Short mmCIF file of C-alpha atoms in Angstrom, two decimals:
data_model
loop_
_atom_site.label_atom_id
_atom_site.label_comp_id
_atom_site.label_asym_id
_atom_site.label_seq_id
_atom_site.Cartn_x
_atom_site.Cartn_y
_atom_site.Cartn_z
CA MET N 1 72.40 23.10 46.73
CA ILE N 2 71.62 23.45 43.02
CA SER N 3 73.09 20.04 42.27
CA LEU N 4 71.12 18.43 45.11
CA LYS N 5 67.93 20.08 43.89
CA ASN N 6 68.50 18.77 40.37
CA ASN N 7 69.12 15.29 41.74
CA TYR N 8 65.75 15.43 43.52
CA LYS N 9 64.11 16.53 40.25
CA ARG N 10 65.66 13.59 38.39
CA LEU N 11 64.65 11.20 41.17
CA PHE N 12 61.07 12.50 41.18
CA ALA N 13 60.88 12.22 37.40
CA GLY N 14 62.08 8.62 37.57
CA VAL N 15 59.50 7.70 40.20
CA LEU N 16 56.77 9.39 38.19
CA ALA N 17 57.77 7.50 35.06
CA LEU N 18 57.73 4.23 36.99
CA ALA N 19 54.27 5.03 38.35
CA VAL N 20 52.95 5.75 34.88
CA ILE N 21 54.38 2.50 33.55
CA SER N 22 53.03 0.45 36.45
CA CYS N 23 49.54 1.93 36.12
CA SER N 24 49.28 1.66 32.37
CA ASN N 25 46.89 -0.77 30.73
CA PRO N 26 48.62 -3.80 29.16
CA TRP N 27 45.94 -4.01 26.46
CA ASP N 28 46.63 -0.42 25.44
CA ASP N 29 50.38 -1.11 25.50
CA ARG N 30 50.23 -4.36 23.52
CA GLU N 31 51.81 -2.80 20.40
CA ASN N 32 55.02 -2.33 22.37
CA ASN N 33 55.31 -6.09 23.07
CA ASP N 34 57.20 -8.52 20.88
CA ASP N 35 54.50 -11.16 21.41
CA ALA N 36 54.07 -13.21 18.24
CA ASN N 37 50.41 -13.76 19.09
CA LEU N 38 49.69 -10.13 18.20
CA SER N 39 49.67 -11.15 14.55
CA VAL N 40 47.11 -13.96 15.02
CA THR N 41 43.48 -14.16 16.14
CA LEU N 42 42.39 -15.30 19.58
CA THR N 43 41.38 -18.68 18.13
CA GLU N 44 44.88 -19.24 16.82
CA ALA N 45 46.59 -17.88 19.95
CA ILE N 46 44.57 -20.14 22.24
CA SER N 47 45.18 -23.15 19.99
CA ASN N 48 48.93 -22.51 20.26
CA SER N 49 48.86 -22.94 24.06
CA SER N 50 49.12 -26.60 25.08
CA GLU N 51 48.11 -25.75 28.67
CA ILE N 52 44.54 -24.99 27.51
CA SER N 53 44.24 -27.40 24.59
CA GLN N 54 41.06 -29.06 25.88
CA PHE N 55 39.25 -25.73 26.05
CA ALA N 56 40.57 -24.90 22.57
CA ALA N 57 39.00 -28.14 21.32
CA LEU N 58 35.65 -27.12 22.83
CA LEU N 59 35.85 -23.76 21.06
CA LYS N 60 36.01 -25.63 17.76
CA GLU N 61 33.29 -28.12 18.75
CA THR N 62 30.81 -25.36 19.65
CA GLY N 63 31.68 -23.00 16.79
CA TYR N 64 33.11 -20.33 19.03
CA ASP N 65 36.46 -20.69 17.26
CA LYS N 66 34.85 -18.85 14.34
CA VAL N 67 33.51 -16.15 16.68
CA LEU N 68 37.00 -15.57 18.09
CA ALA N 69 38.45 -15.43 14.59
CA ALA N 70 36.25 -12.46 13.70
CA SER N 71 37.23 -8.79 13.78
CA LYS N 72 35.49 -7.86 17.05
CA THR N 73 37.47 -7.61 20.27
CA TYR N 74 37.01 -10.30 22.94
CA THR N 75 38.29 -11.48 26.30
CA VAL N 76 38.57 -15.20 26.96
CA PHE N 77 39.06 -16.78 30.37
CA ALA N 78 40.52 -20.15 29.39
CA PRO N 79 40.56 -22.98 31.97
CA THR N 80 43.62 -25.21 32.20
CA ASN N 81 43.41 -28.85 31.14
CA ALA N 82 43.47 -29.78 34.83
CA ALA N 83 40.49 -27.48 35.46
CA MET N 84 38.61 -29.00 32.51
CA ALA N 85 39.02 -32.45 34.03
CA GLU N 86 36.75 -31.32 36.89
CA VAL N 87 33.85 -30.24 34.65
CA ASP N 88 30.65 -32.27 35.00
CA THR N 89 30.35 -34.75 32.12
CA ALA N 90 26.61 -33.96 31.96
CA ILE N 91 27.62 -30.53 30.60
CA LEU N 92 30.17 -31.91 28.17
CA ASP N 93 27.70 -34.48 26.80
CA ASP N 94 24.84 -31.99 26.23
CA ALA N 95 25.23 -29.82 23.13
CA ASP N 96 23.18 -26.88 24.46
CA ALA N 97 24.74 -26.97 27.92
CA LEU N 98 28.20 -27.19 26.39
CA LYS N 99 27.62 -24.15 24.20
CA GLN N 100 26.38 -22.17 27.20
CA PHE N 101 29.41 -23.37 29.18
CA VAL N 102 31.90 -22.17 26.55
CA ALA N 103 30.05 -18.88 26.10
CA ASN N 104 30.39 -18.26 29.84
CA HIS N 105 34.15 -17.93 29.35
CA ILE N 106 33.98 -15.28 26.61
CA ALA N 107 33.24 -11.55 26.89
CA LEU N 108 32.89 -8.91 24.22
CA THR N 109 35.64 -6.23 24.46
CA ALA N 110 39.05 -6.47 26.12
CA TYR N 111 39.40 -6.74 29.91
CA SER N 112 42.96 -6.42 31.09
CA SER N 113 44.02 -7.64 34.52
CA VAL N 114 45.17 -4.08 35.25
CA ARG N 115 42.15 -1.96 36.16
CA SER N 116 41.37 0.83 38.59
CA GLU N 117 38.22 -0.86 39.92
CA ASP N 118 36.30 -4.14 40.00
CA VAL N 119 33.88 -4.76 37.14
CA ARG N 120 30.91 -6.97 36.33
CA VAL N 121 31.62 -8.55 32.98
CA ARG N 122 28.82 -9.63 30.66
CA MET N 123 29.71 -12.96 29.09
CA LEU N 124 28.35 -14.26 25.79
CA SER N 125 26.17 -16.58 27.90
CA ASN N 126 24.31 -13.42 29.05
CA LYS N 127 25.56 -14.12 32.58
CA TYR N 128 27.52 -11.45 34.45
CA LEU N 129 30.72 -12.40 36.28
CA ASP N 130 32.55 -10.36 38.91
CA PHE N 131 36.13 -9.54 37.86
CA GLU N 132 37.68 -8.54 41.19
CA GLY N 133 41.19 -7.27 41.74
CA THR N 134 43.75 -8.40 39.20
CA SER N 135 43.28 -12.15 39.42
CA ASP N 136 39.80 -13.22 40.53
CA ILE N 137 37.01 -13.94 38.07
CA ASP N 138 33.88 -15.37 39.70
CA GLY N 139 35.99 -17.26 42.26
CA ALA N 140 38.50 -18.65 39.75
CA THR N 141 42.10 -17.43 39.92
CA ILE N 142 43.99 -16.15 36.91
CA ILE N 143 47.23 -18.14 36.68
CA THR N 144 48.74 -16.11 33.84
CA ALA N 145 47.16 -12.90 32.63
CA ASP N 146 47.05 -10.71 29.56
CA HIS N 147 47.93 -13.02 26.69
CA TYR N 148 47.42 -10.81 23.66
CA ALA N 149 46.13 -11.56 20.21
CA ALA N 150 45.20 -9.37 17.28
CA ASN N 151 41.56 -9.17 18.36
CA GLY N 152 41.67 -9.44 22.12
CA VAL N 153 43.19 -10.91 25.22
CA PHE N 154 42.95 -14.21 27.07
CA HIS N 155 43.72 -15.18 30.64
CA ILE N 156 44.47 -18.70 31.85
CA ILE N 157 42.43 -19.65 34.93
CA ASP N 158 42.58 -22.51 37.46
CA HIS N 159 38.85 -23.37 37.53
CA ALA N 160 36.19 -23.56 34.84
CA LEU N 161 33.44 -20.90 34.89
CA THR N 162 30.46 -23.21 34.87
CA PRO N 163 27.29 -21.11 34.40
CA LYS N 164 25.43 -20.64 37.67
CA LEU N 165 21.75 -20.20 38.24
CA ASN N 166 20.61 -16.71 39.14
CA ILE N 167 18.72 -16.19 42.40
CA TRP N 168 15.28 -16.51 40.85
CA GLU N 169 16.29 -19.63 38.93
CA TYR N 170 17.56 -21.06 42.21
CA VAL N 171 14.24 -20.25 43.91
CA ASN N 172 12.49 -22.12 41.09
CA SER N 173 14.80 -25.09 41.63
CA GLN N 174 13.61 -25.31 45.25
CA ALA N 175 9.92 -25.66 44.33
CA GLY N 176 8.32 -28.43 46.34
CA THR N 177 11.17 -28.58 48.85
CA SER N 178 10.96 -25.09 50.40
CA ALA N 179 7.78 -23.46 51.71
CA MET N 180 9.29 -20.01 51.29
CA ALA N 181 10.30 -20.74 47.68
CA ASP N 182 6.82 -22.10 46.95
CA TYR N 183 5.28 -18.94 48.36
CA LEU N 184 7.50 -16.64 46.28
CA LEU N 185 6.65 -18.56 43.14
CA SER N 186 2.92 -18.42 43.95
CA LEU N 187 2.93 -14.65 43.64
CA LYS N 188 2.76 -15.10 39.90
CA GLU N 189 -0.78 -16.40 40.34
CA PHE N 190 -1.80 -14.06 43.16
CA SER N 191 -1.46 -10.34 42.46
CA ILE N 192 -0.54 -8.43 45.62
CA TYR N 193 -1.46 -5.18 43.87
CA GLU N 194 -4.20 -4.54 41.34
CA SER N 195 -1.69 -3.12 38.85
CA ASP N 196 -0.12 -6.58 38.58
CA ILE N 197 -3.13 -7.77 36.61
CA ASP N 198 -2.13 -5.72 33.56
CA ALA N 199 1.29 -7.35 33.57
CA LYS N 200 -0.28 -10.79 33.24
CA ALA N 201 -1.80 -9.85 29.91
CA LEU N 202 1.50 -8.33 28.83
CA SER N 203 3.39 -11.51 29.73
CA GLU N 204 1.08 -13.52 27.51
CA GLU N 205 2.10 -11.30 24.61
CA GLU N 206 5.80 -11.52 25.49
CA GLY N 207 5.84 -15.25 26.09
CA ALA N 208 6.70 -17.42 29.07
CA GLY N 209 10.03 -17.65 30.84
CA TYR N 210 12.49 -15.06 32.12
CA ARG N 211 10.66 -11.96 30.94
CA ALA N 212 7.23 -13.28 31.84
CA ASP N 213 8.25 -13.96 35.44
CA SER N 214 9.81 -10.53 35.73
CA LEU N 215 6.63 -8.91 34.46
CA THR N 216 4.08 -10.89 36.42
CA ASN N 217 5.51 -11.97 39.75
CA SER N 218 4.57 -9.50 42.48
CA TYR N 219 7.85 -10.02 44.34
CA LEU N 220 10.01 -9.41 41.27
CA LYS N 221 7.98 -6.33 40.33
CA ASN N 222 7.55 -4.69 43.71
CA VAL N 223 10.59 -5.75 45.74
CA TYR N 224 13.60 -6.66 43.56
CA ASN N 225 13.82 -8.39 40.20
CA LEU N 226 15.89 -11.36 41.34
CA ASN N 227 15.78 -12.58 37.73
CA ASN N 228 17.93 -9.65 36.64
CA GLU N 229 21.46 -10.74 35.73
CA ARG N 230 22.87 -7.22 35.54
CA ASN N 231 22.76 -6.48 39.28
CA ASN N 232 23.79 -8.33 42.41
CA TYR N 233 21.42 -9.19 45.27
CA THR N 234 21.35 -11.01 48.60
CA LEU N 235 18.34 -13.13 49.56
CA PHE N 236 17.79 -14.78 52.94
CA LEU N 237 15.78 -17.96 52.33
CA MET N 238 14.35 -19.39 55.54
CA LYS N 239 13.80 -23.05 56.22
CA ASP N 240 10.21 -24.12 56.73
CA ALA N 241 9.95 -23.88 60.52
CA GLY N 242 11.51 -20.41 60.73
CA TYR N 243 9.49 -19.21 57.74
CA SER N 244 6.25 -20.39 59.32
CA THR N 245 7.07 -18.72 62.65
CA GLU N 246 7.82 -15.33 61.06
CA VAL N 247 4.75 -15.38 58.82
CA ASN N 248 2.46 -16.35 61.69
CA LYS N 249 3.74 -13.35 63.67
CA MET N 250 2.46 -11.07 60.91
CA LYS N 251 -0.97 -12.64 60.41
CA PRO N 252 -2.75 -10.55 63.10
CA TYR N 253 -1.54 -7.43 61.26
CA THR N 254 -2.45 -8.49 57.72
CA ILE N 255 -6.05 -9.64 58.19
CA LYS N 256 -7.71 -9.65 54.78
CA VAL N 257 -11.27 -10.39 53.71
CA SER N 258 -11.53 -12.19 50.38
CA ASN N 259 -14.57 -13.11 48.31
CA ASP N 260 -12.71 -16.24 47.25
CA VAL N 261 -13.05 -18.70 50.14
CA THR N 262 -10.39 -20.95 48.57
CA VAL N 263 -7.72 -18.25 49.01
CA ASP N 264 -6.29 -17.42 52.43
CA SER N 265 -5.57 -13.75 51.69
CA THR N 266 -4.41 -13.09 55.25
CA ALA N 267 -1.66 -15.72 54.95
CA ILE N 268 -0.65 -14.42 51.51
CA TYR N 269 -0.30 -10.84 52.72
CA ALA N 270 1.46 -11.96 55.91
CA GLY N 271 3.98 -13.78 53.73
CA TYR N 272 4.53 -10.80 51.47
CA PHE N 273 5.04 -8.26 54.24
CA THR N 274 7.45 -10.66 55.92
CA LEU N 275 9.52 -11.63 52.90
CA ARG N 276 9.76 -8.26 51.17
CA ASP N 277 12.35 -7.33 53.82
CA LEU N 278 14.60 -10.33 53.12
CA ALA N 279 16.06 -9.23 49.77
CA PHE N 280 18.79 -6.60 49.39
CA ALA N 281 20.27 -4.87 46.36
CA LYS N 282 23.88 -5.86 47.03
CA LYS N 283 25.94 -9.02 47.18
CA TYR N 284 26.98 -9.35 50.83
CA LYS N 285 29.74 -11.90 51.30
CA LYS N 286 29.66 -13.60 54.68
CA SER N 287 32.64 -11.58 55.89
CA GLU N 288 30.81 -8.38 54.92
CA LEU N 289 27.50 -9.11 56.64
CA PRO N 290 26.73 -6.50 59.31
CA ALA N 291 24.78 -7.18 62.49
CA SER N 292 21.67 -5.82 60.76
CA LEU N 293 20.52 -4.63 57.35
CA VAL N 294 17.81 -2.10 56.54
CA SER N 295 15.43 -3.18 53.79
CA GLN N 296 14.29 -0.82 51.07
CA PHE N 297 11.03 -0.53 53.02
CA GLY N 298 12.85 0.83 56.07
CA VAL N 299 12.71 -2.30 58.24
CA GLU N 300 15.83 -3.12 60.27
CA VAL N 301 16.54 -6.84 59.85
CA PRO N 302 18.90 -8.48 62.38
CA ILE N 303 21.41 -10.84 60.75
CA ASP N 304 22.33 -13.68 63.09
CA GLN N 305 25.17 -15.53 61.38
CA THR N 306 24.76 -18.50 63.72
CA LYS N 307 21.44 -19.15 61.91
CA ILE N 308 23.13 -19.48 58.49
CA VAL N 309 22.84 -23.10 57.33
CA GLU N 310 24.36 -22.68 53.88
CA GLU N 311 25.63 -19.94 51.60
CA ILE N 312 25.02 -20.32 47.87
CA HIS N 313 26.89 -18.16 45.36
CA LEU N 314 24.84 -17.53 42.23
CA SER N 315 25.25 -15.56 39.01
CA ASN N 316 23.60 -12.42 40.41
CA GLY N 317 24.39 -12.64 44.10
CA ILE N 318 24.12 -14.87 47.15
CA VAL N 319 21.35 -16.84 48.81
CA TYR N 320 21.77 -17.58 52.51
CA ILE N 321 19.75 -20.55 53.72
CA MET N 322 18.65 -19.55 57.23
CA ASP N 323 17.07 -21.45 60.10
CA GLN N 324 15.19 -18.21 60.80
CA VAL N 325 15.48 -14.46 60.30
CA GLU N 326 13.79 -13.15 63.41
CA VAL N 327 12.53 -9.58 63.03
CA PRO N 328 10.82 -8.02 66.08
CA LEU N 329 7.31 -6.75 65.42
CA SER N 330 8.37 -3.38 66.79
CA SER N 331 10.81 -3.15 63.86
CA ARG N 332 8.43 -4.58 61.28
CA LEU N 333 5.50 -2.26 62.09
CA LEU N 334 6.95 1.01 60.87
CA THR N 335 5.51 4.41 61.66
CA ARG N 336 3.84 5.88 58.59
CA GLN N 337 4.70 9.55 58.09
CA ILE N 338 2.60 11.56 55.64
CA GLU N 339 4.17 14.83 54.57
CA GLY N 340 1.86 17.86 54.58
CA GLU N 341 3.22 19.27 51.32
CA LYS N 342 2.41 16.02 49.47
CA ASN N 343 -1.36 16.28 49.33
CA ILE N 344 -2.98 14.37 46.49
CA SER N 345 -5.97 16.67 46.04
CA PHE N 346 -8.01 19.47 47.60
CA ILE N 347 -11.66 20.51 47.69
CA ASN N 348 -13.96 23.37 48.72
CA GLY N 349 -11.86 26.30 47.59
CA PRO N 350 -9.36 27.71 45.08
CA ARG N 351 -5.91 26.28 44.32
CA SER N 352 -4.44 29.76 44.89
CA ALA N 353 -5.14 29.45 48.62
CA ILE N 354 -2.56 26.63 48.95
CA LYS N 355 1.07 27.61 49.63
CA TYR N 356 3.96 25.16 49.85
CA ARG N 357 6.81 26.37 52.04
CA ASP N 358 10.41 25.56 52.87
CA LYS N 359 11.52 27.38 55.99
CA LYS N 360 14.12 27.31 58.72
CA ASP N 361 12.99 25.41 61.77
CA ASN N 362 13.67 27.73 64.70
CA SER N 363 12.20 25.43 67.33
CA LEU N 364 14.26 24.60 70.40
CA ALA N 365 14.45 21.01 69.26
CA PHE N 366 16.96 22.06 66.60
CA TYR N 367 18.81 24.72 68.57
CA PRO N 368 21.47 26.00 67.95
CA GLU N 369 21.47 24.84 64.29
CA PRO N 370 18.11 25.49 62.60
CA THR N 371 17.21 23.10 59.79
CA LEU N 372 14.88 23.41 56.83
CA PHE N 373 11.39 21.98 56.98
CA TYR N 374 8.75 21.71 54.30
CA ASP N 375 5.04 22.14 54.91
CA VAL N 376 1.79 23.39 53.46
CA ILE N 377 -0.52 26.19 54.57
CA VAL N 378 -3.91 27.37 53.34
CA THR N 379 -4.76 31.03 53.75
CA ASN N 380 -7.71 33.17 52.66
CA PRO N 381 -9.66 30.47 50.80
CA GLY N 382 -12.86 32.52 51.08
CA THR N 383 -14.79 29.37 51.97
CA GLY N 384 -15.40 27.13 54.94
CA ARG N 385 -14.27 23.51 55.32
CA PHE N 386 -11.42 23.72 52.83
CA MET N 387 -9.84 20.25 52.66
CA LEU N 388 -6.39 18.90 51.81
CA ASP N 389 -6.45 15.21 50.95
CA TYR N 390 -3.84 12.47 51.47
CA ASN N 391 -3.65 8.71 51.21
CA ALA N 392 -1.71 5.89 52.82
CA LYS N 393 -1.08 2.46 51.28
CA ASP N 394 -0.56 -0.92 52.90
CA LEU N 395 -1.61 -0.15 56.45
CA TYR N 396 -1.72 -3.04 58.88
CA SER N 397 -4.76 -4.34 60.78
CA THR N 398 -4.03 -2.82 64.17
CA THR N 399 -4.54 0.35 66.21
CA TYR N 400 -2.70 3.50 65.15
CA LYS N 401 -1.88 6.43 67.37
CA VAL N 402 -2.07 9.70 65.38
CA TYR N 403 0.21 12.72 65.75
CA TRP N 404 0.75 15.82 63.71
CA ARG N 405 3.13 18.73 63.58
CA ALA N 406 1.25 21.81 62.42
CA ILE N 407 3.07 25.14 62.49
CA ASN N 408 1.04 28.32 62.79
CA ASP N 409 3.68 31.03 62.33
CA PHE N 410 1.94 33.10 59.67
CA GLN N 411 -1.00 34.60 61.60
CA THR N 412 -1.93 35.51 65.17
CA ASN N 413 -5.32 33.75 65.10
CA VAL N 414 -5.62 30.26 66.50
CA ILE N 415 -6.28 27.73 63.73
CA ASN N 416 -9.01 25.18 64.43
CA GLN N 417 -8.58 22.22 62.09
CA SER N 418 -9.71 18.61 62.18
CA LEU N 419 -8.67 15.31 60.66
CA ARG N 420 -10.87 12.71 58.99
CA VAL N 421 -9.62 9.23 58.15
CA ALA N 422 -11.57 7.26 55.55
CA GLY N 423 -10.91 4.28 53.34
CA LYS N 424 -12.96 5.28 50.31
CA PHE N 425 -15.05 8.03 48.83
CA LYS N 426 -17.61 8.39 46.06
CA PHE N 427 -19.19 11.16 44.03
CA GLU N 428 -22.94 11.74 43.91
CA GLY N 429 -23.28 14.26 41.15
CA ASP N 430 -20.78 17.01 42.00
CA THR N 431 -20.75 16.12 45.69
CA ARG N 432 -18.01 13.97 47.20
CA THR N 433 -19.06 11.79 50.10
CA VAL N 434 -17.18 9.44 52.39
CA SER N 435 -18.26 5.84 51.89
CA ASP N 436 -15.93 4.19 54.39
CA LEU N 437 -15.39 6.39 57.46
CA VAL N 438 -12.75 5.11 59.87
CA GLU N 439 -12.44 8.03 62.30
CA HIS N 440 -13.33 11.72 62.43
CA PHE N 441 -11.27 13.53 65.06
CA ASP N 442 -12.60 16.58 66.86
CA PRO N 443 -11.12 19.97 65.88
CA VAL N 444 -7.73 20.76 67.46
CA ALA N 445 -6.58 24.30 68.22
CA VAL N 446 -3.20 25.08 66.61
CA GLN N 447 -1.66 27.87 68.65
CA PRO N 448 0.75 30.37 67.03
CA ASN N 449 4.46 29.51 67.00
CA VAL N 450 4.23 26.04 68.49
CA TYR N 451 6.71 23.68 66.85
CA THR N 452 6.15 20.51 68.85
CA GLU N 453 4.39 17.33 67.75
CA VAL N 454 0.81 16.99 69.02
CA TYR N 455 -1.13 13.80 69.80
CA ILE N 456 -4.51 13.77 68.02
CA GLY N 457 -6.01 10.42 69.01
CA GLU N 458 -6.15 6.88 67.63
CA PHE N 459 -8.03 4.73 65.15
CA THR N 460 -8.23 0.98 64.57
CA LEU N 461 -8.24 -0.94 61.30
CA ASP N 462 -9.87 -4.36 61.47
CA THR N 463 -8.36 -5.32 58.11
CA ALA N 464 -5.09 -4.47 56.42
CA ARG N 465 -5.80 -2.05 53.61
CA ASN N 466 -5.28 1.30 51.95
CA LEU N 467 -6.74 4.57 53.22
CA ASP N 468 -7.57 6.56 50.11
CA LEU N 469 -9.10 9.64 51.75
CA ILE N 470 -7.32 11.21 54.69
CA SER N 471 -8.53 14.81 54.90
CA LEU N 472 -7.26 17.82 56.84
CA ILE N 473 -10.35 20.00 57.26
CA ALA N 474 -10.54 23.72 57.98
CA ALA N 475 -13.14 25.30 60.25
CA ASP N 476 -16.61 25.85 58.82
CA ASN N 477 -16.04 29.60 58.67
CA THR N 478 -15.74 31.98 55.73
CA THR N 479 -13.79 34.65 57.65
CA ASN N 480 -10.17 34.81 56.53
CA GLY N 481 -7.82 33.90 59.39
CA ASN N 482 -10.46 31.66 60.93
CA ASN N 483 -10.48 29.13 58.07
CA SER N 484 -6.74 28.50 57.58
CA LEU N 485 -4.93 25.16 57.52
CA THR N 486 -1.34 24.13 58.27
CA LEU N 487 0.49 20.81 58.25
CA ASP N 488 4.12 19.76 58.42
CA TYR N 489 3.37 16.04 58.73
CA LEU N 490 1.02 13.38 60.05
CA LYS N 491 2.27 10.31 61.87
CA PHE N 492 0.39 7.02 62.15
CA VAL N 493 2.15 4.88 64.77
CA PRO N 494 1.08 1.20 64.67
CA GLN N 495 0.67 -0.56 67.99
CA VAL N 496 1.90 -4.06 68.75
CA LYS N 497 -1.01 -6.21 69.85
CA PRO N 498 -0.93 -8.11 73.14
CA ILE N 499 0.02 -11.76 72.66
CA PRO N 500 -3.09 -13.88 73.35
#
């Protein structure tokens, strides 16, 4: 038994040693190799390989041979001579394009083929390439890996890594041929939000180009910066007919009044609130596309792969050219929930009267496992008509049904509170007045220990806009217990309009 046990120990030790060897990093273990290249620079090591002699010649032509002869550590993905024969002569004959091409094969620091996870590698071209598994770099296959030199490592690959456009550069390339691309580019001239105006001045200081677009274009600022090379994205770019159909569906809900008669603000906003849901912060290969994706704005977008016309792999993700991305209005018009504890201001009483709570929800809806909820209550303000104020941005031009959940579990008195919805307010001296009343709902009695959602009524917005003053108002009573407030949340549920 002792001998058998010892044999198992020796066997386990051997397996463990094998595992350690197989998982070690070849770059870290390079000193243990007898490779003669370890005594020469990358420039010399690459020049000594006849299989990649054409790429070695380009290193010298562009001056990158001197870069790779320096003391820093680099990784080079060197295309074979056969791969170089496939490179567009327009690149080889243009000095700037050639330098960018060569730089797109070189990365600072050493990247071995043996890694625990995939990485995005920043090349000297300032493009990022996906190094996946042990042998795939941006779609090219490593034929032989981990050739060492004194200052780095090079891999021999079967296809050249021609620099690709990023998604935003691709959108620019479609100007004049794609209505959706033209619209996205136009958002540099039209500011969806007032804050975009400041960025225009900043871009003038920074200069035109990559940074200027990222600073000034409303889509890049407020959705995703598709000009960013560091991250990967997926964009669904619709062809003109499908784009027009989807935007037209949104026009009744984005009615805008503009002082500039030359600008169709309704169409611009309809475009924005359609297209903001078509970009995603991940590179979804076709085999990875689910039946639907949820945008960062909470809209569920069906992905019908039969509508994919073309898939274009770019330096920071994928663009799918689509006949149409059809999103039902019921999915697009999301319910707006305003949390009670997130009031933006208050008036007509002391701050000390406001209490923010987190409590177990003991309502039957969550039985038998109570959950936490967060809300706000106002008690003993010593004044009448205490108000908690809220706002809501980017509401559509439609009718909203209004609900609230208001929990009165801290007193036995019924709470009588009302809701006022207004677009704007103004101050006349020390008095705040509503300058754009939308709806003032009658007081609602909040009974003790009722946890269910309550329907309050409805209001209609004729234009798409912000509501900057939504007020929860206490009874006009100075008696404590009769002038309390409570709110878990408000819900504004947009209604789909009948089709004319």
